[in-house]
PDB file of C-alpha atoms and ligand atoms in Angstrom:
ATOM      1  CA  UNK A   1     155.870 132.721 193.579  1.00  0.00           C
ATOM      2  CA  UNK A   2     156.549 136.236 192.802  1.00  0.00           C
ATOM      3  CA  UNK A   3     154.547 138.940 192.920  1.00  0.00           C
ATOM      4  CA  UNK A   4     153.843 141.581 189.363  1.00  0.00           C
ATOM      5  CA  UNK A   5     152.685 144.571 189.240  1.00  0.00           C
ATOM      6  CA  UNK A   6     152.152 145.882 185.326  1.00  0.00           C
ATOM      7  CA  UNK A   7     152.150 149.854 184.928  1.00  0.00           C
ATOM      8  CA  UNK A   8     149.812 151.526 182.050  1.00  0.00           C
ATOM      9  CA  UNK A   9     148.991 154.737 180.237  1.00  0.00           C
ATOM     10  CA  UNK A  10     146.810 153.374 177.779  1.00  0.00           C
ATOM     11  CA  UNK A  11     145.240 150.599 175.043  1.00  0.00           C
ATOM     12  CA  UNK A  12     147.012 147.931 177.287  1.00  0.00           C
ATOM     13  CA  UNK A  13     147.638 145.259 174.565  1.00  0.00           C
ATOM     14  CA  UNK A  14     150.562 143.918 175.979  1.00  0.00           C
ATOM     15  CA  UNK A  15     149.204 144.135 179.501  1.00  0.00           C
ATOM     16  CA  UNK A  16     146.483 141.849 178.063  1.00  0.00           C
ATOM     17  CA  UNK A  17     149.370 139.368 176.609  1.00  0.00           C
ATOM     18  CA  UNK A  18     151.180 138.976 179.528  1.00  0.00           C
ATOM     19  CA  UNK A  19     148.131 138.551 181.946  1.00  0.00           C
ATOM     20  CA  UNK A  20     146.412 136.233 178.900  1.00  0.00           C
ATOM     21  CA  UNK A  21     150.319 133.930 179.116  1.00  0.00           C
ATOM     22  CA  UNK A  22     149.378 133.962 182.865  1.00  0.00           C
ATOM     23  CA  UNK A  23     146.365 132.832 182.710  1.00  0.00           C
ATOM     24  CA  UNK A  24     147.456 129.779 180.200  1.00  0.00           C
ATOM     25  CA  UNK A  25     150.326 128.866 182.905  1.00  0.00           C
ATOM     26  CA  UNK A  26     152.832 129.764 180.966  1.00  0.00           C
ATOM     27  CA  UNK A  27     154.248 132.215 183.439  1.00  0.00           C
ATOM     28  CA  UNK A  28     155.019 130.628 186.973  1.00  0.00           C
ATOM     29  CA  UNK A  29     154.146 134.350 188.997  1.00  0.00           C
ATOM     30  CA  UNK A  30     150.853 136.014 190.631  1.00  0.00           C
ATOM     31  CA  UNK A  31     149.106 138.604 188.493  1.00  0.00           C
ATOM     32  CA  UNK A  32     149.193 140.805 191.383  1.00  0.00           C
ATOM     33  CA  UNK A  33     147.726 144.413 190.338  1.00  0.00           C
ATOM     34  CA  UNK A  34     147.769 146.226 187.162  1.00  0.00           C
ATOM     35  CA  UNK A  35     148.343 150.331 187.837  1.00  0.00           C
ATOM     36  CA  UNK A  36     147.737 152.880 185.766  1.00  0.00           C
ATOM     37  CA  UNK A  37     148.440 156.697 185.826  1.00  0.00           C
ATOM     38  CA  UNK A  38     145.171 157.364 183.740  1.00  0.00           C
ATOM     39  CA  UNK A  39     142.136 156.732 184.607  1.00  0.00           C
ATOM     40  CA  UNK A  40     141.100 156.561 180.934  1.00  0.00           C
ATOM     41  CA  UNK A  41     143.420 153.784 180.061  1.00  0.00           C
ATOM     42  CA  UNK A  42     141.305 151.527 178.142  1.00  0.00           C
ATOM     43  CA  UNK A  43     143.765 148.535 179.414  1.00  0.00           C
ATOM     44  CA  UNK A  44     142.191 149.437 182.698  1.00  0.00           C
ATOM     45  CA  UNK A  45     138.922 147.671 181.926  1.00  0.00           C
ATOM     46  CA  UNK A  46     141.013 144.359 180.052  1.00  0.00           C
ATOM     47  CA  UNK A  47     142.791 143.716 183.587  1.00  0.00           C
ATOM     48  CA  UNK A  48     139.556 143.674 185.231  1.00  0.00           C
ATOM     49  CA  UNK A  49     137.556 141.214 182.955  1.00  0.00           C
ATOM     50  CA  UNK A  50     140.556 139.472 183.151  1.00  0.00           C
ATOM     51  CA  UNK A  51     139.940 139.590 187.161  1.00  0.00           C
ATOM     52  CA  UNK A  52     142.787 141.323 187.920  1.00  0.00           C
ATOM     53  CA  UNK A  53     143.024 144.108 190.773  1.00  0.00           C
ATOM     54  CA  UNK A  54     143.151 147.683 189.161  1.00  0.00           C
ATOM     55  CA  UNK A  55     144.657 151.150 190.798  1.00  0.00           C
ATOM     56  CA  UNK A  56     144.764 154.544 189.152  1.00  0.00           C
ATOM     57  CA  UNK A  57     147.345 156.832 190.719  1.00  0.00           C
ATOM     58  CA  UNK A  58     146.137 159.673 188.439  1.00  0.00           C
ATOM     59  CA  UNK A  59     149.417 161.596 186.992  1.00  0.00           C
ATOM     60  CA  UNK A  60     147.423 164.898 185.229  1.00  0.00           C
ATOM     61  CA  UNK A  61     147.430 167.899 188.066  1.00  0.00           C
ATOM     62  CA  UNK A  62     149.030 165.448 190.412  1.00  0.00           C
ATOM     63  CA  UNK A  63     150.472 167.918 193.202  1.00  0.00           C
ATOM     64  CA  UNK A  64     153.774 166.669 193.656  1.00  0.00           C
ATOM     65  CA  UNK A  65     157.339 166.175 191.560  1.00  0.00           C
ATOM     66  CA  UNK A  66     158.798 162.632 189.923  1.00  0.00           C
ATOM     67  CA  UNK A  67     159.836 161.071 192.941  1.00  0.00           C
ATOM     68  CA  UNK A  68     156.432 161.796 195.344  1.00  0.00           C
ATOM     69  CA  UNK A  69     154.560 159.942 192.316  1.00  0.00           C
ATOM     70  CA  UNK A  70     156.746 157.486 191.987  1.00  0.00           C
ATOM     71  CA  UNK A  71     156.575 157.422 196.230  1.00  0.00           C
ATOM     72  CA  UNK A  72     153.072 157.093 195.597  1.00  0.00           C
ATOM     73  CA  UNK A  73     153.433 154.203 192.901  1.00  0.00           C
ATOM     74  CA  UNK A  74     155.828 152.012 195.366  1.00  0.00           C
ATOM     75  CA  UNK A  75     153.325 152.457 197.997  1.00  0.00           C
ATOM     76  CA  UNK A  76     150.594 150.562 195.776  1.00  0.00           C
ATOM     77  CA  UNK A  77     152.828 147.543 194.782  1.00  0.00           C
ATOM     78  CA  UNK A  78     153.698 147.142 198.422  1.00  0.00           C
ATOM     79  CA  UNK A  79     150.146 146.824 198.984  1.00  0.00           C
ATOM     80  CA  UNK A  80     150.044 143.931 196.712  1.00  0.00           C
ATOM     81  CA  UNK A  81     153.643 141.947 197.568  1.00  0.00           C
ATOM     82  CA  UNK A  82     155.149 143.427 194.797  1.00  0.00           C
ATOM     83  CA  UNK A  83     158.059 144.290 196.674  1.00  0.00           C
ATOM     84  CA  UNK A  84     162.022 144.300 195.395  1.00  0.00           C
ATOM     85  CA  UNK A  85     162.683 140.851 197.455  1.00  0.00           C
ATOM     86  CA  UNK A  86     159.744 139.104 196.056  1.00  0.00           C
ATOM     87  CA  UNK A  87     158.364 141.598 193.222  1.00  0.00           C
ATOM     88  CA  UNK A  88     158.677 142.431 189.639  1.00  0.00           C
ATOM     89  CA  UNK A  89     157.161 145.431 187.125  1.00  0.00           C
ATOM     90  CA  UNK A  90     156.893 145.541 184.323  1.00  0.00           C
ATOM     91  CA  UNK A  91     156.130 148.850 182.133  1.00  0.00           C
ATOM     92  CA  UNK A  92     153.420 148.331 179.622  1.00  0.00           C
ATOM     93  CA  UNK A  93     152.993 151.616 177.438  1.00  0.00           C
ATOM     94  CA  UNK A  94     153.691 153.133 180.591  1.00  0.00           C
ATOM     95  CA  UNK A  95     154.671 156.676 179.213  1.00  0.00           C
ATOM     96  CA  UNK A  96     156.361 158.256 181.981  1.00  0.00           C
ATOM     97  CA  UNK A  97     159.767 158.650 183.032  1.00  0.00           C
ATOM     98  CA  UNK A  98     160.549 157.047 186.228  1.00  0.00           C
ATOM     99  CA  UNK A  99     162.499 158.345 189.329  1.00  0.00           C
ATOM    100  CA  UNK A 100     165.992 157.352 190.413  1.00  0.00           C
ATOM    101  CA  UNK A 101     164.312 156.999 193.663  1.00  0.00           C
ATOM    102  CA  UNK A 102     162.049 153.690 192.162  1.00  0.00           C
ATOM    103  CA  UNK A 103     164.779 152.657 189.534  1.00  0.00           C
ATOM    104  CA  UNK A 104     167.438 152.158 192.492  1.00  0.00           C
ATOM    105  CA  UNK A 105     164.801 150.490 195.030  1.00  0.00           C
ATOM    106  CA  UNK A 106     163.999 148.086 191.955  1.00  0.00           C
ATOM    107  CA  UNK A 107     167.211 147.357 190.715  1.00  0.00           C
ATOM    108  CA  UNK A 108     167.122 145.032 187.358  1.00  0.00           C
ATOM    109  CA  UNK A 109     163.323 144.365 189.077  1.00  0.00           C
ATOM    110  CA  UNK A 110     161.712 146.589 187.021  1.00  0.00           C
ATOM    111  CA  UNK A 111     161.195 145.600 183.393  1.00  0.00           C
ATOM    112  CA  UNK A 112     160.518 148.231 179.386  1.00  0.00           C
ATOM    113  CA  UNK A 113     158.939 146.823 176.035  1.00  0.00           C
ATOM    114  CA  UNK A 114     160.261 149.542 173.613  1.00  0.00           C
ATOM    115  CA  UNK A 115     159.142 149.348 170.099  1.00  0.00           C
ATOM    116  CA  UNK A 116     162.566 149.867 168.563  1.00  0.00           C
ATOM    117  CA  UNK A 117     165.858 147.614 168.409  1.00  0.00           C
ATOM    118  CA  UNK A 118     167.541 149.538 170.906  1.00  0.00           C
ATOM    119  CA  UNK A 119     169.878 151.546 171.507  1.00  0.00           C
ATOM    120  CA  UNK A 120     168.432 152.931 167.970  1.00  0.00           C
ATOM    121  CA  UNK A 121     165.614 154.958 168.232  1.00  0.00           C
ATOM    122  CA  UNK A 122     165.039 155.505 171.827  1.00  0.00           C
ATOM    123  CA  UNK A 123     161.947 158.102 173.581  1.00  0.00           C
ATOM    124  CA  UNK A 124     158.992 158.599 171.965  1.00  0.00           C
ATOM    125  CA  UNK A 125     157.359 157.672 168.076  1.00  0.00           C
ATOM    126  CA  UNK A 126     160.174 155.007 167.725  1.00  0.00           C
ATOM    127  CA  UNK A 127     158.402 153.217 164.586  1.00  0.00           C
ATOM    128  CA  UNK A 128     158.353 156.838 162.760  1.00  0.00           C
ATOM    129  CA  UNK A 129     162.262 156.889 163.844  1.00  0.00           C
ATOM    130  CA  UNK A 130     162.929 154.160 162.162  1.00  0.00           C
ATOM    131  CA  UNK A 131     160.750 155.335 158.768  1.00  0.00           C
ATOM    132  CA  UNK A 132     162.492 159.012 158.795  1.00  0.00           C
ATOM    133  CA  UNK A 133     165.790 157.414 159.356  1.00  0.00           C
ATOM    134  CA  UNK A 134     165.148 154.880 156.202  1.00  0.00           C
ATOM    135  CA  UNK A 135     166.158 151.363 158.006  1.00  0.00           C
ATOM    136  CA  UNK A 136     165.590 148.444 156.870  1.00  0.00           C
ATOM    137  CA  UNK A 137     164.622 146.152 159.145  1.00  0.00           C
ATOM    138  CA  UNK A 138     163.208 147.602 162.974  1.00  0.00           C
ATOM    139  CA  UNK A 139     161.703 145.677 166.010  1.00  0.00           C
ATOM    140  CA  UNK A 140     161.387 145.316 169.927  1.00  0.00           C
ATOM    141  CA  UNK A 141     163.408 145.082 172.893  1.00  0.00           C
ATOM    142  CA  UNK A 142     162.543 143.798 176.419  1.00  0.00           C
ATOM    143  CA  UNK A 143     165.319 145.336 178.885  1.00  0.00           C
ATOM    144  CA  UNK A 144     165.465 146.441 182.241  1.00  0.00           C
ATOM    145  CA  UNK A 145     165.204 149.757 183.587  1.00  0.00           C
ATOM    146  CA  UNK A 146     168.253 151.809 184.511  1.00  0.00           C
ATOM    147  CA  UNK A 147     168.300 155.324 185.549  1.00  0.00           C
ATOM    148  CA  UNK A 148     169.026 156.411 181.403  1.00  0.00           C
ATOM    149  CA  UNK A 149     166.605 156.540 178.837  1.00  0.00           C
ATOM    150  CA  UNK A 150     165.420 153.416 177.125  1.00  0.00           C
ATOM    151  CA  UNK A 151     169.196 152.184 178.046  1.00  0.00           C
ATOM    152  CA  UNK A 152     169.205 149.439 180.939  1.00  0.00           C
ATOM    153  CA  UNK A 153     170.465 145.627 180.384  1.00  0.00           C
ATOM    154  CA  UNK A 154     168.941 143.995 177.264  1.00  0.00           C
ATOM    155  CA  UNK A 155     166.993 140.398 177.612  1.00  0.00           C
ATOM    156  CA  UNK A 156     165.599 140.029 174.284  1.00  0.00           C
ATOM    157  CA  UNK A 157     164.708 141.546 170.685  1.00  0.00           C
ATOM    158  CA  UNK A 158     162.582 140.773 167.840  1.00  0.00           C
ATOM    159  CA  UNK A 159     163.531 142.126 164.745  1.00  0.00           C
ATOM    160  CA  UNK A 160     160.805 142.969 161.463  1.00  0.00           C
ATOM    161  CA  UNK A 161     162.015 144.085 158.332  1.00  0.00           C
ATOM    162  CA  UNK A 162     160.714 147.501 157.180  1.00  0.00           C
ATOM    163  CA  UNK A 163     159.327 147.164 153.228  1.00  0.00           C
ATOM    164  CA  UNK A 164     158.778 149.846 150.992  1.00  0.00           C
ATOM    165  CA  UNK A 165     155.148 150.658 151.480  1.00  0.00           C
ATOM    166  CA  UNK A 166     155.114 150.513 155.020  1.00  0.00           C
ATOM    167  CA  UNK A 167     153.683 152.998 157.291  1.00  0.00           C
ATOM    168  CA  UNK A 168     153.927 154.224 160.870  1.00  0.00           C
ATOM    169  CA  UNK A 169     150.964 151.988 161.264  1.00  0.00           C
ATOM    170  CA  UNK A 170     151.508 148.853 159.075  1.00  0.00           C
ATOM    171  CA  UNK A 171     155.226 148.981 160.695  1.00  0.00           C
ATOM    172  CA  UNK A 172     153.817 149.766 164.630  1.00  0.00           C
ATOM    173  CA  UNK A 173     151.504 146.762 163.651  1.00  0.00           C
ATOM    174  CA  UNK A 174     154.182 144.706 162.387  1.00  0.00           C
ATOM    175  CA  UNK A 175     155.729 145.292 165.717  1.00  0.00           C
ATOM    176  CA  UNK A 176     153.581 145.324 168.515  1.00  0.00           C
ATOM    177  CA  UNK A 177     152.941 141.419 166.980  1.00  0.00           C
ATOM    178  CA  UNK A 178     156.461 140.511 168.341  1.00  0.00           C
ATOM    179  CA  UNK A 179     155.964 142.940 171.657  1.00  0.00           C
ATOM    180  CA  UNK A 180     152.884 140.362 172.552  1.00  0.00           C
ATOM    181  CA  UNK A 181     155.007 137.437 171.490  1.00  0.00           C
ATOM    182  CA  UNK A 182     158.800 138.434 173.351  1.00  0.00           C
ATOM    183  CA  UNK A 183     157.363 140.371 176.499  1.00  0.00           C
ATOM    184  CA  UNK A 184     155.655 137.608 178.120  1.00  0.00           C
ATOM    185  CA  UNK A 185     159.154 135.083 177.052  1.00  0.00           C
ATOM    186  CA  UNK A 186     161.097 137.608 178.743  1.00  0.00           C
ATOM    187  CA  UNK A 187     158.869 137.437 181.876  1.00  0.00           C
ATOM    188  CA  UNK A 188     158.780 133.591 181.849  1.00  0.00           C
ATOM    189  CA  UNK A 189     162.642 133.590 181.968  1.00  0.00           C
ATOM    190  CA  UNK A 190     162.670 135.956 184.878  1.00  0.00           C
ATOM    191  CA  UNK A 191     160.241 134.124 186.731  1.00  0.00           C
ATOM    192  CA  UNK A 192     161.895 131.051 186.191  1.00  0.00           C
ATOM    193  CA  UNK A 193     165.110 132.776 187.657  1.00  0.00           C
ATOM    194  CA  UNK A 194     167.185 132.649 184.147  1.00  0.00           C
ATOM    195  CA  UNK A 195     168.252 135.862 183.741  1.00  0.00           C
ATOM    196  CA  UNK A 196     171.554 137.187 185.693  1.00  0.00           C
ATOM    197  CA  UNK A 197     172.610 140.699 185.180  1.00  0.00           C
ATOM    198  CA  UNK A 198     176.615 141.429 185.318  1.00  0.00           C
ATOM    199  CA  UNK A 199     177.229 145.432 184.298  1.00  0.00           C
ATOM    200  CA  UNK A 200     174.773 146.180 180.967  1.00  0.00           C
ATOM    201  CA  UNK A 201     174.747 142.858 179.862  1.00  0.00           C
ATOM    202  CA  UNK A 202     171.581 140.701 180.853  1.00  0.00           C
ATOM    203  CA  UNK A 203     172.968 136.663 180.676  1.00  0.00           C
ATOM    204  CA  UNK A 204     169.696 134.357 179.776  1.00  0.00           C
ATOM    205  CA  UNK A 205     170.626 130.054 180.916  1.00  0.00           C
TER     206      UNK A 205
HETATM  207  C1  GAR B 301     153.800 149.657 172.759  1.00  0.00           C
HETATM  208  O1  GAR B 301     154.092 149.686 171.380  1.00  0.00           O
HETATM  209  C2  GAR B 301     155.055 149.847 173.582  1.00  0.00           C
HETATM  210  O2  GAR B 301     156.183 149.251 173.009  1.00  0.00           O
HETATM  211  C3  GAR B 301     155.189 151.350 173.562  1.00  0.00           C
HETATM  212  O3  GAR B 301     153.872 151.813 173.730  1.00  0.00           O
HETATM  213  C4  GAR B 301     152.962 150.868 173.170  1.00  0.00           C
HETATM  214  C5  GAR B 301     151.939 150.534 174.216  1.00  0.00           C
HETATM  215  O4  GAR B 301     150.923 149.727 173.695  1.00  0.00           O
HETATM  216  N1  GAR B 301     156.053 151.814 174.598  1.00  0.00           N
HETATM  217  C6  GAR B 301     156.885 152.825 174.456  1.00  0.00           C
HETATM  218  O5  GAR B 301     156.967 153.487 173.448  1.00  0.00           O
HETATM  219  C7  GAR B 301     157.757 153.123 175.669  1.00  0.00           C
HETATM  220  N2  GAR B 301     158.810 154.014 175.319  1.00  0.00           N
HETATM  221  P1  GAR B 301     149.982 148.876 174.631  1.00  0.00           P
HETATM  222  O6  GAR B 301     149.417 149.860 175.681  1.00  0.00           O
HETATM  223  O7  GAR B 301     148.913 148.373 173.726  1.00  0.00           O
HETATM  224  O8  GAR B 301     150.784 147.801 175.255  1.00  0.00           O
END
């Protein structure tokens, strides 16, 4: 079975999802170790209750550029099997920009939930994006992680329509619903080995 590791910053809702579709054996992989770069992520204390192992590589004042953290970060899923051959992470709210150096050792093994319909509204505050720009309908997107910006291969989106009175809350509400419901599909499907990438596009069978 293969081996995740699930990266944090913060609440850890979707974290919780995943490890929850786990835990129901939905998911046909071994919850290996949840890591986070704060030690105040409140997901932190989810993935433990949920008996979990936990690792903070703390990010703030960390003495060191991009690729030495991310050094650091490969060193920890190692620890736990989660390794390119027999490994896959996923980014949970993980709000950091990762190194070419971890991006090309876990090629289309490393796995985004971005709360936008890519390629619209990539970076940061997507769901206010989407209100400034005045669409009508927004959602989520599970892809993998290439060296761009919110940009690697595609495997699935979830679209909600945007009404009048919505908010940056109601809609980032309305949202993170389908992020709990399409991240952990996404990981089933790559566990189950149904996903082949050929150039940008991600092929599901
Ligand atoms: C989620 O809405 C996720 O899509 C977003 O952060 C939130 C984390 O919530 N990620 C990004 O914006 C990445 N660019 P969570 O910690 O409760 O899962």
């Amino acid at each position: 079975m293969l081996n995740l590791g699930i990266l944090i910053s913060g609440r850890g809702s979707n974290m919780e999802s995943i490890l929850k579709s786990i835990k129901a054996k939905k998911i046909p992989i071994n919850p290996a170790v949840v890591i986070s770069n704060n030690s105040n992520a409140k997901g932190l204390a989810i993935a433990k209750k949920l008996g979990v192992n936990v690792e903070v590589i703390e990010s703030k004042n960390f003495k060191g550029n991009r690729t030495e953290y991310d050094e650091k970060i490969i060193e920890v899923l190692k620890k736990y099997g989660v390794t390119p051959k027999n490994g896959l992470v996923c980014l949970a709210g993980f709000m950091r920009i990762i190194s070419p150096t971890l991006v090309k050792k876990y090629k289309n093994k490393i796995i985004n939930i971005h709360p936008a319909l890519l390629p619209a509204f990539p970076g940061l505050n997507s769901q206010k994006q989407a209100l400034d720009y005045g669409t009508k309908f927004s959602g989520c997107t599970v892809h993998f992680v290439d060296a761009g910006m919110d940009t690697g291969p595609i495997i699935m989106q979830s679209v909600v329509e945007i009404k009048e009175n919505d908010t940056e809350i109601s809609l980032s509400k309305k949202i993170l619903k389908e992020e709990h419901r399409i991240y952990p599909e996404a990981i089933e499907l790559f566990a189950r080995k149904k996903i082949k990438v050929s150039g940008r596009k991600a092929h599901i069978s």
